[in-house]
Coordinates of C-alpha atoms in Angstrom, one line a residue:
M1 CA -7.0 105.7 166.5
L2 CA -10.7 105.6 167.2
A3 CA -12.8 108.8 167.2
R4 CA -14.3 109.8 170.5
S5 CA -17.8 109.1 169.3
Q6 CA -16.8 105.6 168.1
V7 CA -15.2 104.8 171.5
C8 CA -18.1 106.1 173.5
S9 CA -20.4 104.0 171.4
A10 CA -18.5 100.8 172.4
I11 CA -20.7 100.6 175.4
L12 CA -23.8 100.2 173.3
P13 CA -23.3 96.5 172.5
L14 CA -23.3 96.0 176.2
A15 CA -26.2 98.3 177.1
A16 CA -28.6 98.9 174.3
G17 CA -27.6 95.8 172.4
L18 CA -28.0 93.4 175.3
A19 CA -31.2 95.2 176.3
T20 CA -32.8 94.0 173.0
L21 CA -31.2 90.6 172.7
A22 CA -34.1 88.7 174.2
S23 CA -37.7 89.6 173.5
S24 CA -40.3 87.8 175.6
P25 CA -42.2 85.3 173.4
E26 CA -45.6 84.1 174.4
V27 CA -45.1 81.2 176.8
A28 CA -47.3 78.3 177.8
R29 CA -48.7 78.2 181.3
A30 CA -47.5 75.3 183.4
D31 CA -51.1 74.0 183.8
D32 CA -51.5 73.9 180.0
A33 CA -49.0 71.1 179.8
G34 CA -51.6 68.5 181.0
P35 CA -50.7 65.5 183.1
V36 CA -47.2 64.3 183.1
E37 CA -46.7 60.9 181.4
P38 CA -44.8 58.3 183.3
G39 CA -41.2 57.7 182.3
P40 CA -39.9 54.5 180.7
D41 CA -39.2 51.3 182.6
P42 CA -36.2 51.9 184.9
E43 CA -34.8 48.5 184.0
E44 CA -34.3 49.5 180.4
T45 CA -30.7 49.9 179.5
R46 CA -31.5 52.0 176.5
L47 CA -33.5 55.2 176.7
D48 CA -36.6 55.4 174.5
L49 CA -38.4 58.7 175.1
G50 CA -40.3 58.7 171.9
E51 CA -40.2 62.1 170.1
P52 CA -37.3 64.4 170.8
G53 CA -37.9 67.4 173.1
F54 CA -38.3 65.5 176.4
Y55 CA -36.0 64.5 179.3
L56 CA -36.3 62.2 182.2
A57 CA -36.4 64.2 185.4
L58 CA -34.9 63.2 188.8
D59 CA -38.3 62.1 190.1
G60 CA -38.7 59.7 187.1
S61 CA -41.3 61.9 185.2
L62 CA -41.0 62.6 181.5
R63 CA -40.9 66.4 181.0
S64 CA -41.1 68.7 178.0
V65 CA -38.0 70.9 177.8
R66 CA -39.9 73.6 176.0
L67 CA -42.7 73.8 178.6
D68 CA -40.2 73.7 181.5
Y69 CA -38.2 76.5 180.1
A70 CA -41.3 78.6 179.3
Y71 CA -42.5 78.1 182.8
Q72 CA -39.2 79.2 184.3
L73 CA -39.4 82.5 182.3
A74 CA -43.1 83.0 183.1
D75 CA -42.8 82.2 186.8
R76 CA -41.5 85.7 187.6
D77 CA -42.9 88.6 189.6
P78 CA -40.3 91.4 189.2
V79 CA -40.3 94.0 191.9
H80 CA -39.1 97.3 190.5
W81 CA -39.4 99.4 193.7
L82 CA -37.1 97.0 195.5
S83 CA -34.6 97.0 192.7
L84 CA -34.6 100.8 192.6
G85 CA -34.2 101.0 196.3
E86 CA -31.3 98.5 196.4
E87 CA -29.5 100.2 193.5
G88 CA -29.9 103.4 195.4
L89 CA -28.4 101.9 198.5
W90 CA -25.3 100.8 196.5
L91 CA -24.9 104.3 195.2
L92 CA -25.2 105.7 198.7
A93 CA -22.5 103.3 199.9
G94 CA -20.3 104.6 197.1
V95 CA -21.0 108.2 198.1
A96 CA -20.0 107.4 201.7
W97 CA -16.8 105.8 200.5
Y98 CA -16.1 108.7 198.2
G99 CA -16.4 111.1 201.1
L100 CA -14.3 109.0 203.5
D101 CA -11.5 108.8 200.9
R102 CA -11.9 112.5 200.0
E103 CA -8.1 113.3 200.0
R104 CA -7.3 110.6 197.4
N105 CA -10.4 111.5 195.3
L106 CA -9.5 115.2 195.2
A107 CA -6.6 114.3 192.8
D108 CA -9.2 113.2 190.3
W109 CA -11.2 116.4 190.3
D110 CA -11.0 117.8 186.7
L111 CA -14.0 120.1 187.2
P112 CA -15.4 119.8 183.6
S113 CA -18.4 121.8 182.6
W114 CA -21.8 120.3 182.1
K115 CA -21.6 121.3 178.5
E116 CA -18.4 119.2 178.1
R117 CA -20.2 116.3 179.7
F118 CA -23.1 116.4 177.3
T119 CA -21.0 117.1 174.2
L120 CA -18.6 114.2 175.0
E121 CA -15.6 116.5 175.4
A122 CA -15.2 115.3 179.0
W123 CA -15.5 111.6 178.2
R124 CA -12.0 110.1 178.7
F125 CA -10.1 107.1 179.8
D126 CA -9.1 107.6 183.4
N127 CA -5.7 107.0 185.2
N128 CA -6.8 105.3 188.4
H129 CA -4.9 102.3 190.0
F130 CA -5.3 99.0 188.1
P131 CA -7.1 97.1 190.9
I132 CA -9.6 99.9 191.3
N133 CA -10.5 100.0 187.6
F134 CA -10.3 96.3 186.8
M135 CA -11.6 94.8 190.0
G136 CA -13.3 97.4 192.2
H137 CA -15.5 98.8 189.5
V138 CA -16.1 95.3 188.2
L139 CA -17.4 94.0 191.5
S140 CA -19.6 97.1 191.8
G141 CA -21.0 96.2 188.4
A142 CA -21.7 92.6 189.5
A143 CA -23.8 93.9 192.4
Y144 CA -25.6 96.4 190.1
Y145 CA -26.6 93.6 187.8
A146 CA -27.1 90.7 190.2
V147 CA -29.5 92.6 192.5
P148 CA -32.2 93.2 189.9
R149 CA -31.7 89.6 188.6
A150 CA -32.4 88.4 192.2
N151 CA -35.6 90.5 192.1
D152 CA -36.9 88.4 189.1
H153 CA -36.0 90.8 186.3
S154 CA -35.1 89.5 182.9
L155 CA -31.7 89.7 181.3
P156 CA -32.4 92.9 179.3
V157 CA -34.1 94.7 182.2
A158 CA -31.3 93.8 184.7
T159 CA -28.8 95.0 182.1
A160 CA -30.6 98.3 181.8
Y161 CA -30.6 98.6 185.6
A162 CA -26.9 97.9 185.8
F163 CA -26.0 100.4 183.0
M164 CA -28.2 103.2 184.4
T165 CA -26.8 102.7 187.9
S166 CA -23.2 102.9 186.6
F167 CA -24.1 105.9 184.4
V168 CA -25.7 107.8 187.3
W169 CA -22.5 107.3 189.3
E170 CA -20.1 108.3 186.5
F171 CA -22.1 111.2 185.0
F172 CA -23.9 112.7 188.0
I173 CA -22.3 111.7 191.3
E174 CA -18.8 112.1 190.1
F175 CA -19.7 115.4 188.4
R176 CA -16.4 116.9 189.4
E177 CA -14.5 114.3 187.3
K178 CA -14.4 113.6 183.7
V179 CA -16.7 110.8 182.6
S180 CA -14.7 107.6 182.6
V181 CA -15.4 105.6 179.4
N182 CA -13.4 102.6 180.7
D183 CA -15.5 102.5 183.9
L184 CA -18.8 102.5 181.9
I185 CA -17.6 99.6 179.7
L186 CA -16.1 97.4 182.5
T187 CA -18.7 98.0 185.2
L188 CA -21.4 96.8 182.9
G189 CA -19.7 94.1 180.8
A190 CA -17.3 92.5 183.3
G191 CA -19.9 93.0 186.1
M192 CA -22.5 91.1 184.2
S193 CA -20.2 88.1 183.6
I194 CA -19.6 87.8 187.4
G195 CA -23.0 88.9 188.5
E196 CA -24.8 86.2 186.5
F197 CA -22.9 83.4 188.2
A198 CA -23.7 85.0 191.6
H199 CA -27.4 85.2 190.6
R200 CA -27.5 81.6 189.4
T201 CA -25.8 80.4 192.7
W202 CA -28.4 82.3 194.7
R203 CA -31.2 80.7 192.7
Y204 CA -29.8 77.3 193.5
F205 CA -29.6 77.8 197.3
A206 CA -33.0 79.6 197.3
G207 CA -34.6 76.4 195.8
L208 CA -35.9 75.0 199.1
P209 CA -38.5 72.2 199.3
P210 CA -41.9 73.0 201.0
D211 CA -41.0 71.1 204.1
A212 CA -37.5 72.6 204.6
S213 CA -36.3 72.8 208.2
T214 CA -35.4 75.9 210.1
G215 CA -31.8 75.1 209.6
R216 CA -32.3 74.9 205.9
H217 CA -34.0 78.3 205.8
V218 CA -31.1 79.8 207.8
L219 CA -28.6 78.3 205.3
S220 CA -30.7 79.6 202.4
G221 CA -30.9 83.1 203.9
F222 CA -27.1 83.1 204.4
L223 CA -26.1 81.7 200.9
A224 CA -28.9 83.5 198.9
P225 CA -29.6 86.7 200.9
P226 CA -31.0 88.9 198.0
I227 CA -33.6 86.3 196.9
Y228 CA -34.5 85.2 200.4
L229 CA -35.0 88.8 201.5
R230 CA -37.0 89.7 198.4
R231 CA -39.4 86.7 199.1
A232 CA -39.7 87.6 202.7
I233 CA -40.6 91.3 201.9
D234 CA -43.3 90.6 199.3
G235 CA -44.6 87.4 200.9
T236 CA -43.5 85.0 198.1
P237 CA -43.1 81.4 199.4
Q238 CA -39.5 80.5 199.9
S239 CA -40.0 77.0 198.5
R240 CA -39.6 76.1 194.8
P241 CA -41.1 73.2 192.8
G242 CA -39.3 69.9 192.5
P243 CA -37.8 67.6 191.7
Y244 CA -35.0 68.1 194.1
D245 CA -31.3 67.1 193.8
A246 CA -29.2 65.0 196.2
L247 CA -28.7 68.0 198.5
G248 CA -32.4 68.7 198.6
F249 CA -32.5 71.9 196.4
S250 CA -34.7 72.4 193.4
N251 CA -33.2 71.1 190.2
E252 CA -34.4 74.2 188.4
T253 CA -30.8 75.4 188.7
K254 CA -27.9 73.0 188.4
L255 CA -24.8 74.0 190.4
H256 CA -21.4 72.4 190.5
V257 CA -18.7 73.9 192.7
S258 CA -15.3 72.8 194.0
G259 CA -12.5 74.5 195.8
G260 CA -9.7 74.0 198.2
Y261 CA -6.0 74.6 198.8
R262 CA -3.3 75.1 196.1
A263 CA 0.5 75.3 196.3
T264 CA 2.1 76.8 193.2
V265 CA 5.7 77.3 192.0
H266 CA 6.1 80.3 189.6
D267 CA 9.1 80.4 187.4
Y268 CA 10.2 83.4 185.3
G269 CA 13.9 82.8 185.6
E270 CA 13.5 82.9 189.3
A271 CA 11.3 80.4 191.2
H272 CA 8.9 81.5 193.9
T273 CA 6.3 79.5 195.8
T274 CA 2.9 80.7 196.8
H275 CA 0.1 79.1 198.9
G276 CA -3.5 79.9 198.6
F277 CA -7.0 78.9 197.6
W278 CA -8.9 77.9 194.4
F279 CA -12.6 77.9 193.5
E280 CA -14.5 76.8 190.4
G281 CA -18.2 76.9 189.8
R282 CA -20.6 76.2 187.0
A283 CA -24.3 76.9 187.0
S284 CA -27.1 76.2 184.5
S285 CA -30.8 76.7 184.4
V286 CA -31.3 74.8 181.1
P287 CA -34.0 72.2 181.9
G288 CA -32.8 68.6 181.6
E289 CA -29.2 69.4 181.1
G290 CA -27.1 66.3 181.8
L291 CA -30.2 64.1 182.4
P292 CA -31.4 61.4 180.1
G293 CA -33.2 62.8 177.1
S294 CA -33.0 64.1 173.5
F295 CA -33.7 67.7 172.8
L296 CA -32.5 71.0 171.3
L297 CA -33.3 74.2 173.2
F298 CA -32.8 77.9 172.2
F299 CA -32.0 79.7 175.5
Y300 CA -31.9 83.5 175.9
D301 CA -31.8 84.3 179.6
A302 CA -28.0 83.9 180.3
D303 CA -28.8 80.4 181.5
R304 CA -25.2 79.1 181.7
A305 CA -22.5 80.7 183.7
A306 CA -19.1 79.8 185.2
L307 CA -16.5 81.4 187.6
E308 CA -13.0 80.5 188.5
V309 CA -11.0 82.3 191.2
T310 CA -7.5 81.7 192.6
G311 CA -5.6 83.7 195.2
A312 CA -2.1 83.0 196.7
V313 CA 0.7 84.7 198.6
G314 CA 4.3 83.9 199.4
E315 CA 7.4 85.6 200.5
Q316 CA 7.2 89.0 198.7
S317 CA 4.9 87.3 196.2
R318 CA 1.2 87.7 195.3
H319 CA -0.9 86.1 192.6
W320 CA -4.6 86.7 192.0
E321 CA -6.7 85.5 189.0
L322 CA -10.4 85.5 188.1
R323 CA -12.2 84.2 185.1
A324 CA -15.9 84.6 184.6
K325 CA -18.1 83.5 181.6
T326 CA -21.8 83.8 180.8
Q327 CA -23.5 82.3 177.8
L328 CA -26.1 85.0 177.1
L329 CA -28.1 83.1 174.5
G330 CA -27.6 80.2 172.2
L331 CA -28.5 76.6 171.4
Y332 CA -28.1 73.7 173.8
G333 CA -28.6 70.2 172.6
Q334 CA -28.1 66.7 173.9
V335 CA -28.8 63.0 173.2
L336 CA -28.2 61.1 176.4
D337 CA -29.2 57.7 177.5
R338 CA -29.9 56.4 181.1
G339 CA -26.3 55.7 181.7
G340 CA -25.2 59.3 180.8
D341 CA -23.7 58.2 177.5
G342 CA -24.2 60.2 174.4
L343 CA -23.6 63.7 172.9
W344 CA -24.2 67.2 174.2
G345 CA -23.0 70.7 173.2
T346 CA -23.8 74.3 172.8
A347 CA -23.3 77.1 170.3
A348 CA -23.7 80.4 172.1
W349 CA -23.1 84.1 172.3
T350 CA -20.7 84.5 175.2
L351 CA -19.6 87.3 177.4
A352 CA -16.5 86.8 179.6
Y353 CA -13.9 88.5 181.8
R354 CA -10.3 87.8 182.9
Y355 CA -8.4 89.5 185.7
R356 CA -4.8 88.7 186.6
F357 CA -2.5 90.4 189.1
Q358 CA 1.0 89.1 189.7
D359 CA 3.6 90.7 191.9
F360 CA 6.9 88.8 192.4
P361 CA 10.4 90.1 193.0
G362 CA 11.7 91.3 189.7
F363 CA 8.4 90.4 187.9
N364 CA 5.1 92.2 187.7
D365 CA 2.2 91.6 185.4
R366 CA -1.4 92.8 185.2
L367 CA -4.2 91.9 182.8
G368 CA -7.8 93.0 182.8
I369 CA -9.6 91.7 179.6
L370 CA -13.3 92.0 178.9
H371 CA -14.2 89.5 176.2
L372 CA -17.0 91.3 174.5
P373 CA -20.0 89.2 173.3
G374 CA -18.6 86.6 170.8
L375 CA -19.1 83.1 169.5
E376 CA -18.4 80.0 171.6
A377 CA -19.1 76.4 170.6
E378 CA -18.5 73.2 172.5
L379 CA -19.1 69.5 171.9
H380 CA -18.9 66.6 174.3
Q381 CA -19.3 62.8 174.0
R382 CA -19.2 60.1 176.6
R383 CA -19.5 56.3 176.2
S384 CA -18.8 53.5 178.7
G385 CA -17.1 55.9 181.2
I386 CA -14.8 57.4 178.6
G387 CA -15.5 60.9 177.3
Y388 CA -14.1 63.8 175.4
G389 CA -14.9 67.5 175.0
L390 CA -13.9 70.3 172.7
R391 CA -14.5 74.0 173.1
A392 CA -13.6 77.1 171.1
R393 CA -14.4 80.7 171.4
L394 CA -13.7 84.0 169.6
N395 CA -14.2 87.5 171.0
G396 CA -13.4 91.1 170.4
D397 CA -11.8 92.5 173.6
F398 CA -11.4 95.7 175.6
A399 CA -8.4 95.4 177.9
G400 CA -6.0 97.0 180.3
L401 CA -2.4 95.6 180.1
H402 CA 0.8 96.1 182.0
S403 CA 3.5 97.3 179.6
A404 CA 6.8 95.5 180.0
A405 CA 8.3 97.7 177.3
Y406 CA 7.6 101.0 179.1
G407 CA 10.5 100.7 181.6
R408 CA 13.1 100.3 178.8
W409 CA 11.5 103.0 176.7
K410 CA 11.6 105.4 179.7
E411 CA 15.3 104.5 180.2
L412 CA 16.1 106.1 176.8
G413 CA 15.1 109.4 178.3
L414 CA 12.5 112.0 177.3
A415 CA 13.3 115.4 176.1
E416 CA 12.6 118.2 178.5
G417 CA 8.9 119.1 178.4
E418 CA 7.8 115.8 176.8
V419 CA 4.7 114.1 178.4
E420 CA 3.5 110.6 177.7
K421 CA 0.2 108.9 178.5
T422 CA -0.8 109.7 182.1
V423 CA -2.0 106.2 183.0
L424 CA 1.2 104.8 181.6
R425 CA 3.4 107.3 183.5
K426 CA 1.5 106.8 186.8
H427 CA 0.7 103.1 186.9
N428 CA 2.5 101.5 183.9
Y429 CA -0.5 100.1 182.1
Y430 CA -2.6 101.2 179.1
Y431 CA -6.0 100.7 177.6
A432 CA -6.3 98.7 174.4
W433 CA -8.7 97.1 171.9
G434 CA -8.1 93.8 170.3
G435 CA -9.4 90.2 170.0
S436 CA -8.7 86.8 171.4
G437 CA -9.5 83.1 170.7
R438 CA -9.2 80.0 172.8
L439 CA -9.3 76.3 172.2
E440 CA -9.8 73.7 174.9
A441 CA -9.8 69.9 174.9
Q442 CA -10.8 67.4 177.6
L443 CA -10.5 63.6 178.1
D444 CA -12.4 61.8 180.8
L445 CA -11.2 58.3 181.8
G446 CA -13.5 57.3 184.7
P447 CA -12.4 59.4 187.7
L448 CA -9.5 60.9 185.8
T449 CA -9.7 64.1 183.7
L450 CA -7.0 65.3 181.4
A451 CA -7.6 68.9 180.1
G452 CA -5.6 71.4 178.1
G453 CA -6.1 74.8 176.5
A454 CA -4.4 77.4 174.3
A455 CA -5.3 81.0 173.9
L456 CA -4.0 83.9 171.8
G457 CA -4.8 87.6 172.3
L458 CA -3.6 90.6 170.3
Y459 CA -4.0 94.2 171.5
D460 CA -3.4 97.8 170.3
S461 CA -3.5 100.8 172.5
Q462 CA -6.2 103.5 172.6
E463 CA -4.9 106.9 171.6
G464 CA -6.5 110.4 171.7
L465 CA -8.7 110.1 174.9
D466 CA -6.2 110.3 177.8
R467 CA -7.6 112.0 180.9
S468 CA -5.1 114.8 180.3
Q469 CA -4.9 114.5 176.5
E470 CA -4.4 118.2 176.0
A471 CA -1.1 118.1 178.1
L472 CA 0.4 115.1 176.2
T473 CA 3.2 115.6 173.7
I474 CA 3.8 111.9 173.1
D475 CA 0.8 109.6 172.6
S476 CA 2.7 106.5 171.9
D477 CA 1.3 103.4 170.3
L478 CA 1.6 100.3 172.5
R479 CA 0.9 96.7 171.5
D480 CA 0.8 93.3 173.2
R481 CA 0.5 89.7 172.3
V482 CA -0.6 87.3 175.0
I483 CA -0.2 83.5 174.6
D484 CA -1.6 81.1 177.2
L485 CA -1.0 77.4 177.5
D486 CA -2.3 75.2 180.2
L487 CA -2.5 71.5 181.0
S488 CA -4.1 69.7 184.0
L489 CA -4.6 66.2 185.3
G490 CA -7.4 65.7 187.9
L491 CA -8.7 62.9 190.0
R492 CA -12.2 62.7 191.6
V493 CA -11.8 60.1 194.3
P494 CA -14.6 57.6 193.8
D495 CA -17.6 57.8 196.2
T496 CA -16.1 60.9 197.9
P497 CA -16.2 64.7 197.2
V498 CA -12.4 64.8 197.2
V499 CA -10.6 66.4 194.2
L500 CA -6.9 66.2 193.5
R501 CA -5.3 68.1 190.6
G502 CA -1.9 68.9 189.1
T503 CA -1.7 71.9 186.8
Y504 CA 0.9 73.4 184.4
G505 CA 0.4 76.9 183.0
S506 CA 2.4 79.3 180.8
T507 CA 1.8 82.9 179.8
A508 CA 4.1 84.4 177.2
R509 CA 3.9 88.2 176.6
R510 CA 5.4 90.3 173.8
S511 CA 5.1 94.0 174.7
R512 CA 5.9 96.7 172.2
L513 CA 6.2 100.5 172.7
D514 CA 7.3 102.3 169.5
A515 CA 10.6 100.4 168.6
I516 CA 11.1 98.8 172.0
V517 CA 10.1 95.1 172.1
V518 CA 10.2 93.0 175.3
D519 CA 9.4 89.2 175.5
R520 CA 8.6 87.7 178.8
R521 CA 7.3 84.3 180.0
I522 CA 6.1 83.0 183.3
Q523 CA 5.4 79.3 184.0
S524 CA 3.7 77.7 186.9
W525 CA 3.3 74.2 188.4
A526 CA 0.5 73.8 190.9
L527 CA -0.8 71.0 193.1
S528 CA -4.4 71.4 194.3
V529 CA -6.5 69.4 196.8
G530 CA -10.1 70.2 197.7
A531 CA -13.7 69.0 197.5
G532 CA -16.7 69.6 195.3
F533 CA -20.3 68.7 194.6

């Protein structure tokens, strides 16, 4: 069992720690780079860029990775007053919701004293509904973080904005309630992992050329509203420097997204079919990534982010899942020739989040797992249209998990007057600390992609900080083991944006509550069709 001070300090790696992860080194001005040398002869089949550290841009120019990255970081004009105002508007919206939903929120009024708030006596793990804690607060955190990022703030400054906005809400606005430790951790950490992808996506669609049409400006304003609004307010030009990609947006940010329709059969002893959507996206602001060139770059501005979302419904069935990942800092390296053959990979400090909500007849499962900053490494190689990739990560985790063992434990009966964890009694989930690791492999054969992954997570419940700890007589120890396996075969139809994919997935859970152990497994087979760019 962790002491209160130790648990409360768990937010520090996300707040204070991340706020110092990237100092701002002296960077070269763009005009210090001198004239750009012409690239090699386009007819060459082998790339010869001379010294490492350069890449061949989309416009054929030879560019320095170091100078391009330095320019990206220097080309900022953060607007603090706008960030403060927008964060304030988010808080006002929350206050309005709090007032409109007053009857439900009254149940959470613990009325702690200010002394208890400052001495940490009133810092507890709350007992709100699972979707509120593990999705509602997370999406709020994504907004708290992405807004200052859109206003040109660096990673540590945006992290500080997100943490302080969350803290103001928990400590001051909800002063009638005990301070929710889980909300502080999840709002910041999980919010950052989603918010960075949103920020990078906005950056891409805000990368207009100088001669963009009115229609392109309307599209940019719709798909990147925070950045477009910010530039309109302070008079910053909406255009960004080239070169530009096939869709006409600045290649400063690389964005790959795909999505479409998915039909899934879920089997846990009973089979149920759901129909819904899927979305996947990857964004990167590493200069030259994927283009011909040989270089190694240390990045430290959360430059690589990814997001996956699926949602589906069926007869008495619901399935929702989200996975987000951000590489906060690390090394990216590549050696690629003109044909795209070669090696590339990363070694990075990664923050990630996973949310799963499944509700089927006779089967319910919920997972909310914040993968705290941990190590991730990946390596890819491609030659003559055949490629492979390997990826591994290892993280410490903070999680909320449905307990399959609680129902059977409850059936044994409690002695009169016995009281268990309130979040367990009300909503059948619990808070836990643990760790997880994941291995992935990928094989590319022209338009075909075969991919697979395996993950293991081990979790142990938090004791001693229940919202109503003083009333508990049984503070049971709960544990869970989560094993995930997945396999997919995808086809990108040549010369089209059409994507077809078949997917198999399996999640095995072993839940333990005291001496009660329950093993469960759910499998799924999915067929997806969609488009991507």
